Tab-separated table of C-alpha atoms in Angstrom:
chain	number	residue	atom	x	y	z
A	93	UNK	CA	70.463	-32.236	43.255
A	94	UNK	CA	68.075	-30.182	41.785
A	95	UNK	CA	66.860	-32.605	38.788
A	96	UNK	CA	66.414	-35.438	41.664
A	97	UNK	CA	64.324	-32.923	43.608
A	98	UNK	CA	62.346	-32.398	40.792
A	99	UNK	CA	61.955	-35.694	39.714
A	100	UNK	CA	60.797	-36.806	43.017
A	101	UNK	CA	58.320	-34.170	43.402
A	102	UNK	CA	56.860	-35.363	39.963
A	103	UNK	CA	57.290	-38.525	41.126
A	104	UNK	CA	55.232	-37.890	44.898
A	105	UNK	CA	52.251	-35.806	42.258
A	106	UNK	CA	51.883	-39.379	40.835
A	107	UNK	CA	51.407	-40.485	43.897
A	108	UNK	CA	49.162	-37.873	44.901
A	109	UNK	CA	46.669	-38.341	42.038
A	110	UNK	CA	47.105	-41.925	42.514
A	111	UNK	CA	45.871	-41.496	46.147
A	112	UNK	CA	43.142	-39.570	45.460
A	113	UNK	CA	41.230	-40.900	42.820
A	114	UNK	CA	38.793	-42.197	45.555
A	115	UNK	CA	37.986	-38.728	46.893
A	116	UNK	CA	36.206	-38.111	43.740
A	117	UNK	CA	35.520	-41.423	41.801
A	118	UNK	CA	34.479	-43.772	44.679
A	119	UNK	CA	31.188	-43.279	45.061
A	120	UNK	CA	30.192	-43.359	41.593
A	121	UNK	CA	31.581	-46.373	41.141
A	122	UNK	CA	30.138	-48.009	43.915
A	123	UNK	CA	26.745	-46.868	42.524
A	124	UNK	CA	27.395	-47.894	39.108
A	125	UNK	CA	27.121	-44.391	37.987
A	126	UNK	CA	30.411	-44.711	35.919
A	127	UNK	CA	32.265	-47.351	34.761
A	128	UNK	CA	35.360	-47.787	37.000
A	129	UNK	CA	37.763	-47.037	33.617
A	130	UNK	CA	35.747	-44.200	32.286
A	131	UNK	CA	35.555	-42.825	35.700
A	132	UNK	CA	39.191	-42.999	36.278
A	133	UNK	CA	39.747	-41.167	32.515
A	134	UNK	CA	37.536	-38.630	33.745
A	135	UNK	CA	39.476	-37.781	36.688
A	136	UNK	CA	42.279	-37.544	35.131
A	137	UNK	CA	41.000	-34.812	32.580
A	138	UNK	CA	39.270	-33.412	34.971
A	139	UNK	CA	42.434	-33.320	37.076
A	140	UNK	CA	44.665	-31.755	33.811
A	141	UNK	CA	42.067	-29.293	33.413
A	142	UNK	CA	41.885	-28.364	36.935
A	143	UNK	CA	45.701	-27.964	37.471
A	144	UNK	CA	46.347	-25.643	34.704
A	145	UNK	CA	43.090	-23.376	35.741
A	146	UNK	CA	44.565	-21.627	39.272
A	147	UNK	CA	47.754	-21.247	40.251
A	148	UNK	CA	47.036	-19.123	43.121
A	149	UNK	CA	47.797	-21.994	45.663
A	150	UNK	CA	51.368	-22.792	44.346
A	151	UNK	CA	52.328	-19.534	44.909
A	152	UNK	CA	51.806	-19.871	48.743
A	153	UNK	CA	52.835	-23.869	49.420
A	154	UNK	CA	54.250	-24.864	52.722
A	155	UNK	CA	52.606	-21.067	53.677
A	156	UNK	CA	55.384	-20.446	56.483
A	157	UNK	CA	55.042	-23.716	58.321
A	158	UNK	CA	58.967	-23.999	57.999
A	159	UNK	CA	60.043	-20.198	58.672
A	160	UNK	CA	61.913	-19.155	55.558
A	161	UNK	CA	63.212	-16.491	53.963
A	162	UNK	CA	65.475	-13.887	54.529
A	163	UNK	CA	64.884	-13.634	58.424
A	164	UNK	CA	64.407	-17.328	59.015
A	165	UNK	CA	66.302	-20.404	57.865
A	166	UNK	CA	66.995	-21.299	54.154
A	167	UNK	CA	65.380	-24.528	52.997
A	168	UNK	CA	68.151	-26.191	50.459
A	169	UNK	CA	66.949	-28.778	47.900
A	170	UNK	CA	68.696	-31.645	50.337
A	171	UNK	CA	65.807	-30.773	52.906
A	172	UNK	CA	62.790	-31.006	50.561
A	173	UNK	CA	64.664	-34.350	48.742
A	174	UNK	CA	64.087	-35.701	52.563
A	175	UNK	CA	60.476	-34.307	52.932
A	176	UNK	CA	59.286	-35.922	49.345
A	177	UNK	CA	61.115	-38.788	50.778
A	178	UNK	CA	59.204	-39.026	53.761
A	179	UNK	CA	55.580	-37.904	51.883
A	180	UNK	CA	55.925	-40.586	49.677
A	181	UNK	CA	56.857	-43.437	51.459
A	182	UNK	CA	53.833	-42.764	54.093
A	183	UNK	CA	51.869	-42.416	50.354
A	184	UNK	CA	52.620	-45.669	49.146
A	185	UNK	CA	52.096	-47.446	52.849
A	186	UNK	CA	48.629	-45.919	53.344
A	187	UNK	CA	47.706	-47.134	49.726
A	188	UNK	CA	49.224	-50.974	50.639
A	189	UNK	CA	46.723	-50.443	53.496
A	190	UNK	CA	43.932	-49.079	51.477
A	191	UNK	CA	43.847	-45.911	53.784
A	192	UNK	CA	42.144	-42.992	52.633
A	193	UNK	CA	45.237	-40.165	54.115
A	194	UNK	CA	45.787	-37.160	53.469
A	195	UNK	CA	48.749	-36.366	50.779
A	196	UNK	CA	49.524	-32.762	51.643
A	197	UNK	CA	49.481	-33.716	55.497
A	198	UNK	CA	52.095	-36.563	54.344
A	199	UNK	CA	54.061	-33.706	52.550
A	200	UNK	CA	54.068	-31.152	55.652
A	201	UNK	CA	55.333	-34.159	57.457
A	202	UNK	CA	57.786	-34.503	55.082
A	203	UNK	CA	59.212	-31.155	55.117
A	204	UNK	CA	58.900	-30.418	58.853
A	205	UNK	CA	60.380	-33.605	59.549
A	206	UNK	CA	63.285	-32.681	57.521
A	207	UNK	CA	63.520	-29.344	58.757
A	208	UNK	CA	63.872	-30.441	61.948
A	209	UNK	CA	66.593	-32.685	61.333
A	210	UNK	CA	68.523	-30.983	58.994
A	211	UNK	CA	68.242	-27.327	60.584
A	212	UNK	CA	66.807	-27.424	63.907
A	213	UNK	CA	63.689	-27.449	65.958
A	214	UNK	CA	63.255	-23.558	65.698
A	215	UNK	CA	62.916	-23.997	62.152
A	216	UNK	CA	58.993	-25.129	62.148
A	217	UNK	CA	56.298	-22.657	63.083
A	218	UNK	CA	54.756	-24.382	65.786
A	219	UNK	CA	51.462	-21.565	65.550
A	220	UNK	CA	50.989	-21.985	61.844
A	221	UNK	CA	51.494	-25.680	61.825
A	222	UNK	CA	48.604	-25.725	64.377
A	223	UNK	CA	46.523	-23.258	62.480
A	224	UNK	CA	47.320	-24.931	58.753
A	225	UNK	CA	47.593	-28.583	59.496
A	226	UNK	CA	45.961	-29.509	62.697
A	227	UNK	CA	42.519	-27.448	63.065
A	228	UNK	CA	41.783	-28.046	59.548
A	229	UNK	CA	42.467	-31.545	60.156
A	230	UNK	CA	39.851	-31.665	63.207
A	231	UNK	CA	37.503	-29.176	61.373
A	232	UNK	CA	37.463	-30.735	57.654
A	233	UNK	CA	35.567	-34.322	58.600
A	234	UNK	CA	32.950	-32.798	60.953
A	235	UNK	CA	31.924	-29.661	58.368
A	236	UNK	CA	31.512	-32.073	55.270
A	237	UNK	CA	30.078	-34.808	57.328
A	238	UNK	CA	27.581	-32.361	59.011
A	239	UNK	CA	26.885	-30.752	55.459
A	240	UNK	CA	26.761	-34.113	53.695
A	241	UNK	CA	23.921	-35.252	56.819
A	242	UNK	CA	21.911	-32.670	56.223
A	243	UNK	CA	22.064	-33.187	52.118
A	244	UNK	CA	21.142	-36.936	52.356
A	245	UNK	CA	18.468	-36.094	54.587
A	246	UNK	CA	17.020	-33.214	52.363
A	247	UNK	CA	17.276	-35.284	49.395
A	248	UNK	CA	15.854	-38.480	50.619
A	249	UNK	CA	12.847	-36.216	52.346
A	250	UNK	CA	12.188	-34.462	48.823
A	251	UNK	CA	12.320	-37.353	46.718
A	252	UNK	CA	10.356	-40.083	48.865
A	253	UNK	CA	7.044	-40.738	47.452
A	254	UNK	CA	4.140	-42.054	49.187
A	255	UNK	CA	0.511	-42.644	47.457
A	256	UNK	CA	-1.498	-40.030	48.791
A	257	UNK	CA	-4.770	-41.871	48.908
A	258	UNK	CA	-3.301	-45.105	50.804
A	259	UNK	CA	-0.107	-44.019	52.359
A	260	UNK	CA	1.954	-47.055	50.844
A	261	UNK	CA	5.002	-46.407	49.246
A	262	UNK	CA	5.260	-45.847	45.175
A	263	UNK	CA	8.535	-46.287	43.537
A	264	UNK	CA	10.870	-43.772	44.721
A	265	UNK	CA	12.250	-43.210	41.021
A	266	UNK	CA	15.597	-41.711	42.166
A	267	UNK	CA	17.441	-42.940	39.549
A	268	UNK	CA	18.093	-39.224	38.047
A	269	UNK	CA	20.954	-38.937	41.137
A	270	UNK	CA	22.867	-41.548	39.115
A	271	UNK	CA	23.107	-38.990	36.436
A	272	UNK	CA	23.917	-36.325	39.040
A	273	UNK	CA	26.840	-38.078	40.328
A	274	UNK	CA	28.450	-37.824	37.121
A	275	UNK	CA	28.591	-34.323	36.991
A	276	UNK	CA	29.260	-33.925	41.031
A	277	UNK	CA	32.179	-36.171	40.975
A	278	UNK	CA	33.795	-34.339	38.043
A	279	UNK	CA	33.424	-31.224	40.043
A	280	UNK	CA	35.459	-33.151	42.786
A	281	UNK	CA	37.989	-34.342	40.298
A	282	UNK	CA	38.349	-30.521	39.173
A	283	UNK	CA	38.234	-28.920	42.449
A	284	UNK	CA	41.199	-32.068	43.263
A	285	UNK	CA	43.061	-30.609	40.354
A	286	UNK	CA	43.007	-27.004	41.200
A	287	UNK	CA	44.193	-27.858	44.832
A	288	UNK	CA	46.832	-30.662	44.826
A	289	UNK	CA	48.862	-30.394	41.268
A	290	UNK	CA	49.332	-26.601	43.105
A	291	UNK	CA	51.505	-27.993	45.674
A	292	UNK	CA	53.922	-29.768	43.928
A	293	UNK	CA	54.301	-26.678	41.737
A	294	UNK	CA	55.296	-25.006	44.831
A	295	UNK	CA	57.559	-27.486	45.693
A	296	UNK	CA	59.457	-27.346	42.446
A	297	UNK	CA	59.813	-23.702	42.028
A	298	UNK	CA	61.048	-23.342	45.517
A	299	UNK	CA	63.653	-26.005	44.459
A	300	UNK	CA	64.282	-23.516	41.582
A	301	UNK	CA	64.473	-20.439	43.697
A	302	UNK	CA	66.525	-22.044	46.604
A	303	UNK	CA	68.806	-23.246	43.544
A	304	UNK	CA	69.010	-19.790	42.033
A	305	UNK	CA	67.809	-20.610	38.623
A	306	UNK	CA	64.654	-18.668	39.612
A	307	UNK	CA	64.213	-15.056	41.468
A	308	UNK	CA	62.629	-15.590	44.342
A	309	UNK	CA	58.938	-14.420	44.835
A	310	UNK	CA	57.857	-15.275	40.852
A	311	UNK	CA	55.212	-17.961	40.167
A	312	UNK	CA	55.544	-21.090	38.652
A	313	UNK	CA	57.287	-21.603	35.153
A	314	UNK	CA	54.645	-23.200	32.439
A	315	UNK	CA	56.968	-26.247	31.871
A	316	UNK	CA	56.475	-26.583	35.810
A	317	UNK	CA	52.822	-25.928	35.131
A	318	UNK	CA	52.586	-28.624	32.544
A	319	UNK	CA	54.999	-31.561	34.310
A	320	UNK	CA	52.922	-31.084	37.131
A	321	UNK	CA	49.491	-31.456	35.774
A	322	UNK	CA	50.551	-34.497	33.456
A	323	UNK	CA	51.955	-36.390	36.829
A	324	UNK	CA	48.996	-35.827	38.494
A	325	UNK	CA	46.904	-36.817	35.619
A	326	UNK	CA	48.793	-40.009	34.748
A	327	UNK	CA	48.579	-40.564	38.756
A	328	UNK	CA	44.930	-40.501	38.709
A	329	UNK	CA	43.934	-42.291	35.863
A	330	UNK	CA	46.621	-45.107	37.357
A	331	UNK	CA	44.473	-45.138	40.304
A	332	UNK	CA	44.533	-46.162	43.695
A	333	UNK	CA	41.545	-49.248	43.460
A	334	UNK	CA	42.642	-50.226	46.993
A	335	UNK	CA	41.674	-46.802	48.543
A	336	UNK	CA	38.746	-46.951	45.995
A	337	UNK	CA	37.237	-49.795	47.579
A	338	UNK	CA	37.358	-48.331	51.084
A	339	UNK	CA	35.983	-45.169	50.072
A	340	UNK	CA	33.409	-46.586	47.902
A	341	UNK	CA	32.365	-49.821	50.412
A	342	UNK	CA	34.123	-50.009	53.337
A	343	UNK	CA	33.038	-46.947	54.973
A	344	UNK	CA	29.159	-47.446	54.424
A	345	UNK	CA	26.828	-48.831	51.537
A	346	UNK	CA	26.301	-45.874	49.006
A	347	UNK	CA	22.903	-45.561	46.856
A	348	UNK	CA	23.140	-42.911	43.914
A	349	UNK	CA	21.178	-40.232	46.455
A	350	UNK	CA	23.533	-39.938	48.714
A	351	UNK	CA	26.747	-40.269	46.244
A	352	UNK	CA	25.150	-37.259	45.338
A	353	UNK	CA	24.826	-35.405	48.437
A	354	UNK	CA	28.126	-36.198	49.720
A	355	UNK	CA	29.903	-35.594	46.483
A	356	UNK	CA	28.325	-32.120	46.468
A	357	UNK	CA	29.156	-31.386	49.898
A	358	UNK	CA	32.778	-32.341	49.140
A	359	UNK	CA	32.954	-30.226	46.060
A	360	UNK	CA	31.343	-27.093	47.626
A	361	UNK	CA	33.733	-27.619	51.093
A	362	UNK	CA	36.800	-28.359	48.634
A	363	UNK	CA	36.169	-25.161	46.464
A	364	UNK	CA	34.960	-23.052	49.370
A	365	UNK	CA	38.047	-23.290	51.598
A	366	UNK	CA	40.197	-22.918	48.306
A	367	UNK	CA	38.731	-19.727	47.575
A	368	UNK	CA	38.435	-18.444	51.007
A	369	UNK	CA	41.696	-19.053	52.340
A	370	UNK	CA	40.982	-22.107	55.085
A	371	UNK	CA	42.515	-24.717	53.312
A	372	UNK	CA	41.117	-28.379	54.082
A	373	UNK	CA	42.123	-31.483	53.007
A	374	UNK	CA	40.474	-32.895	50.143
A	375	UNK	CA	40.778	-36.769	51.532
A	376	UNK	CA	39.911	-35.710	54.955
A	377	UNK	CA	36.466	-33.688	53.022
A	378	UNK	CA	35.556	-36.729	50.975
A	379	UNK	CA	35.742	-39.232	54.136
A	380	UNK	CA	33.695	-37.215	56.664
A	381	UNK	CA	31.106	-36.669	53.356
A	382	UNK	CA	30.783	-40.297	52.911
A	383	UNK	CA	30.346	-40.999	56.440
A	384	UNK	CA	28.111	-38.462	57.302
A	385	UNK	CA	26.022	-39.246	54.218
A	386	UNK	CA	25.875	-42.893	55.453
A	387	UNK	CA	24.859	-41.747	58.671
A	388	UNK	CA	21.717	-39.579	57.011
A	389	UNK	CA	20.006	-42.590	54.915
A	390	UNK	CA	17.892	-44.931	57.535
A	391	UNK	CA	18.433	-48.288	57.748
A	392	UNK	CA	22.440	-47.525	56.542
A	393	UNK	CA	25.268	-48.863	59.260
A	394	UNK	CA	27.947	-46.793	59.352
A	395	UNK	CA	31.243	-49.231	59.848
A	396	UNK	CA	32.509	-47.311	62.566
A	397	UNK	CA	35.349	-49.966	63.072
A	398	UNK	CA	36.773	-48.762	59.815
A	399	UNK	CA	36.259	-45.023	60.605
A	400	UNK	CA	38.442	-45.939	63.455
A	401	UNK	CA	41.729	-47.136	61.345
A	402	UNK	CA	41.348	-44.535	58.819
A	403	UNK	CA	41.167	-41.954	61.492
A	404	UNK	CA	44.099	-43.575	63.484
A	405	UNK	CA	46.117	-42.941	59.798
A	406	UNK	CA	45.582	-39.261	60.015
A	407	UNK	CA	46.953	-39.419	62.875
A	408	UNK	CA	49.756	-41.137	62.290
A	409	UNK	CA	50.525	-39.118	58.888
A	410	UNK	CA	52.055	-36.208	60.157
A	411	UNK	CA	54.449	-37.807	62.511
A	412	UNK	CA	55.167	-40.812	60.283
A	413	UNK	CA	56.380	-38.937	57.197
A	414	UNK	CA	58.222	-36.666	59.555
A	415	UNK	CA	59.995	-39.345	60.807
A	416	UNK	CA	61.345	-40.515	57.431
A	417	UNK	CA	61.611	-37.368	56.368
A	418	UNK	CA	63.954	-36.734	59.583
A	419	UNK	CA	65.851	-39.720	58.692
A	420	UNK	CA	66.470	-39.133	55.117
A	421	UNK	CA	67.597	-35.774	56.111
A	422	UNK	CA	70.171	-36.698	58.559
A	423	UNK	CA	71.661	-39.665	55.413
A	424	UNK	CA	71.766	-36.618	53.386
A	425	UNK	CA	73.851	-34.451	55.351
A	426	UNK	CA	76.370	-37.404	55.071
A	427	UNK	CA	77.051	-35.928	51.519
A	428	UNK	CA	77.293	-37.325	48.162
A	429	UNK	CA	77.121	-41.053	49.059
A	430	UNK	CA	74.302	-40.659	51.979
A	431	UNK	CA	71.916	-39.067	49.266
A	432	UNK	CA	72.581	-41.981	46.943
A	433	UNK	CA	72.020	-44.497	49.832
A	434	UNK	CA	68.576	-42.740	50.210
A	435	UNK	CA	67.854	-42.551	47.036
A	436	UNK	CA	68.181	-46.036	46.495
A	437	UNK	CA	66.606	-46.683	49.968
A	438	UNK	CA	63.489	-45.174	48.619
A	439	UNK	CA	63.288	-46.517	45.229
A	440	UNK	CA	63.785	-50.037	46.776
A	441	UNK	CA	61.109	-49.351	49.291
A	442	UNK	CA	58.727	-48.435	46.673
A	443	UNK	CA	59.415	-51.068	44.392
A	444	UNK	CA	59.165	-53.752	47.591
A	445	UNK	CA	55.631	-51.770	48.023
A	446	UNK	CA	54.623	-52.681	44.940
A	447	UNK	CA	56.002	-56.297	44.424
A	448	UNK	CA	53.578	-56.760	47.705
A	449	UNK	CA	51.083	-55.337	46.337
A	450	UNK	CA	50.757	-57.712	43.286
A	451	UNK	CA	50.371	-60.456	45.972
A	452	UNK	CA	46.846	-59.501	45.996
A	453	UNK	CA	45.770	-57.263	43.307
A	454	UNK	CA	42.847	-54.925	43.660
A	455	UNK	CA	41.800	-53.472	40.467
A	456	UNK	CA	39.229	-51.599	38.389
A	457	UNK	CA	37.787	-55.478	37.883
A	458	UNK	CA	37.119	-56.149	41.698
A	459	UNK	CA	38.111	-52.673	43.508
A	460	UNK	CA	34.235	-52.639	43.925
A	461	UNK	CA	31.360	-55.237	44.158
A	462	UNK	CA	28.425	-52.976	44.372
A	463	UNK	CA	29.998	-52.130	40.570
A	464	UNK	CA	28.639	-55.824	38.810
A	465	UNK	CA	25.348	-55.421	40.812
A	466	UNK	CA	25.076	-51.930	39.474
A	467	UNK	CA	25.632	-53.125	35.741
A	468	UNK	CA	23.302	-55.769	36.227
A	469	UNK	CA	20.691	-53.419	36.742
A	470	UNK	CA	21.451	-51.183	34.059
A	471	UNK	CA	21.146	-54.166	31.617
A	472	UNK	CA	18.015	-55.180	32.942
A	473	UNK	CA	16.799	-51.436	33.991
A	474	UNK	CA	13.639	-51.729	31.861
A	475	UNK	CA	12.662	-55.158	32.438
A	476	UNK	CA	13.114	-54.296	36.382
A	477	UNK	CA	11.033	-51.065	36.189
A	478	UNK	CA	8.490	-53.084	34.534
A	479	UNK	CA	8.318	-55.470	37.368
A	480	UNK	CA	8.770	-53.287	40.215
A	481	UNK	CA	5.149	-51.372	38.266
A	482	UNK	CA	3.473	-54.469	38.153
A	483	UNK	CA	4.193	-55.139	41.559
A	484	UNK	CA	3.206	-51.845	42.865
A	485	UNK	CA	-0.225	-52.283	40.692
A	486	UNK	CA	-0.769	-55.474	42.100
A	487	UNK	CA	-0.194	-54.372	45.777
A	488	UNK	CA	-2.714	-51.542	45.336
A	489	UNK	CA	-4.831	-53.631	43.665
A	490	UNK	CA	-4.836	-56.030	46.705
A	491	UNK	CA	-5.153	-52.958	48.867
A	492	UNK	CA	-8.256	-51.920	47.149
B	1046	UNK	CA	43.052	-18.115	65.337
B	1047	UNK	CA	41.129	-18.053	61.785
B	1048	UNK	CA	37.294	-18.683	63.625
B	1049	UNK	CA	35.665	-16.083	61.808
B	1050	UNK	CA	37.203	-17.547	58.081
B	1051	UNK	CA	36.878	-21.374	59.581
B	1052	UNK	CA	32.872	-20.236	59.797
B	1053	UNK	CA	32.594	-18.393	56.449
B	1054	UNK	CA	33.873	-21.920	54.671
B	1055	UNK	CA	31.461	-23.590	56.630
B	1056	UNK	CA	28.557	-21.802	55.851
B	1057	UNK	CA	29.469	-21.318	52.164
B	1058	UNK	CA	29.341	-24.782	52.243
B	1059	UNK	CA	26.356	-25.644	53.777
B	1060	UNK	CA	24.963	-22.964	51.586
B	1061	UNK	CA	25.886	-24.152	48.342
B	1062	UNK	CA	25.743	-27.855	48.961
B	1063	UNK	CA	22.198	-27.215	50.338
B	1064	UNK	CA	21.326	-25.375	47.289
B	1065	UNK	CA	22.649	-27.565	44.605
B	1066	UNK	CA	21.149	-30.453	46.267
B	1067	UNK	CA	17.569	-29.607	46.837
B	1068	UNK	CA	17.467	-28.229	43.128
B	1069	UNK	CA	18.237	-31.200	41.976
B	1070	UNK	CA	16.258	-33.377	43.767
B	1071	UNK	CA	13.154	-31.062	42.953
B	1072	UNK	CA	14.098	-31.727	39.944
B	1073	UNK	CA	14.245	-35.440	40.187
B	1074	UNK	CA	10.948	-35.488	42.076
B	1075	UNK	CA	9.301	-33.961	39.756
B	1076	UNK	CA	10.787	-36.293	37.311
B	1077	UNK	CA	9.354	-38.708	38.990
B	1078	UNK	CA	5.723	-37.511	39.072
B	1079	UNK	CA	6.002	-36.603	35.294
B	1080	UNK	CA	6.666	-40.018	34.551
B	1081	UNK	CA	3.419	-40.953	36.103
B	1082	UNK	CA	0.895	-42.193	33.754
B	1083	UNK	CA	-2.298	-41.235	35.674
B	1084	UNK	CA	-1.507	-37.341	36.743
B	1085	UNK	CA	-3.069	-34.919	35.763
B	1086	UNK	CA	-0.626	-32.367	34.134
B	1087	UNK	CA	2.551	-33.814	33.027
B	1088	UNK	CA	3.408	-31.537	30.739
B	1089	UNK	CA	3.841	-28.627	33.021
B	1090	UNK	CA	5.358	-30.852	36.122
B	1091	UNK	CA	8.059	-32.054	33.125
B	1092	UNK	CA	9.023	-28.726	32.292
B	1093	UNK	CA	9.289	-27.667	36.121
B	1094	UNK	CA	11.788	-30.039	36.059
B	1095	UNK	CA	13.792	-29.152	33.542
B	1096	UNK	CA	13.640	-25.564	35.388
B	1097	UNK	CA	15.174	-27.416	38.305
B	1098	UNK	CA	18.050	-28.790	36.985
B	1099	UNK	CA	18.945	-25.846	35.039
B	1100	UNK	CA	18.578	-23.417	38.135
B	1101	UNK	CA	21.341	-26.267	39.424
B	1102	UNK	CA	23.463	-26.311	36.766
B	1103	UNK	CA	23.723	-22.339	36.903
B	1104	UNK	CA	24.303	-22.188	40.765
B	1105	UNK	CA	27.020	-24.886	39.509
B	1106	UNK	CA	28.557	-22.375	37.009
B	1107	UNK	CA	27.892	-19.262	38.963
B	1108	UNK	CA	30.093	-21.486	41.827
B	1109	UNK	CA	32.983	-22.422	39.430
B	1110	UNK	CA	32.660	-18.581	37.758
B	1111	UNK	CA	33.792	-17.328	41.541
B	1112	UNK	CA	36.149	-19.662	41.878
B	1113	UNK	CA	38.297	-19.480	38.502
B	1114	UNK	CA	40.618	-16.634	39.146
B	1115	UNK	CA	40.554	-16.087	35.403
B	1116	UNK	CA	37.277	-14.940	35.202
B	1117	UNK	CA	37.001	-12.400	38.448
B	1118	UNK	CA	39.950	-10.487	37.328
């Protein structure tokens, strides 16, 4: 059972990385700052590094949402197995729909559902749930969106160039932001690694402790850290292209300066929150930033019906993963046969979704259409610039 | 409720993001000016631009330094 749970936890880590590549790399891919393949490779490496950098979060995972320990209930590997099942299935469904949804919420939801079904309603700490999951879910996109909005306005205000004599627009030369995007998106990927790989480490450590192979209160062992870091890196490299498409071009059109502002806000929000202890979801912060930066640039429209779909997905994340977790917990309760049925059914569901996704494959080649435009611009950059300059000069001459 | 923590996070996010974006934007702006052919003093502008990028990079590094527990021990 322990081995099964560890395997499942690592697979959850894989889906987590897979799901969240978009947070870091959707905007630079959309603006053509980095080529898709390079982007996911970079993100994977940085996730790997980030996972090794800090294991603070791992020590406080599940953070008292389920009353564990001596005075509360004992979390068994069964419950964790059920919870992970719920989280993985919900991650796969949202990926199929191309919805960026929080992997941590799916995990919490699955665990909560499993605990309620397996132990009872009093096993869940409602106040902590409100404080650690529901409130951050409301404020994460708000804070990130507002900051990204301000940053986008600032970036455009500071770089808008007008001819001092005639007041006509000069070439704006904002290409520098495209280079900047490489750094900011790397920062987001790093932040993601320091945050999200920790959750799986915490889960595996929890399993090892509950199975009695590790002393309570100790941190994650080295092989656990290494395995989790690898799993999330591989997942990131596999790339959830469907979600990248949504984040990169589904919400709003992203220009380099906007992308730069959005990524800076995302990175600061995640790093600030994980450092100061008010955990915010990476996905929700990133989506909020993209929307905020979309509102910050003049002449851009935010596709609100897409925003609505994503928000709906967020609302359902916790209960849906919870229901799957609860069902699995009930199955597992019946004994070994139940565990086998649950494992087989889960694998079948995942395989089915993979097969289904093949029907309309979204890969690095067609994730974002803007990407081709970006490359085209890169190839004929000098020519385009020369043309633009010539045009501007002509314009001036005419006005004179 | 942890309203204070929430406010701290919001404030820290705002300050750090605005710092980085303003510095980088200034850098981009100054590079653009320095790239103009008919400017009086392109050389100094270019140095200013590099200074801005450098400061921006340092701000990011400082943020990372604060966050990675290995350094702050």
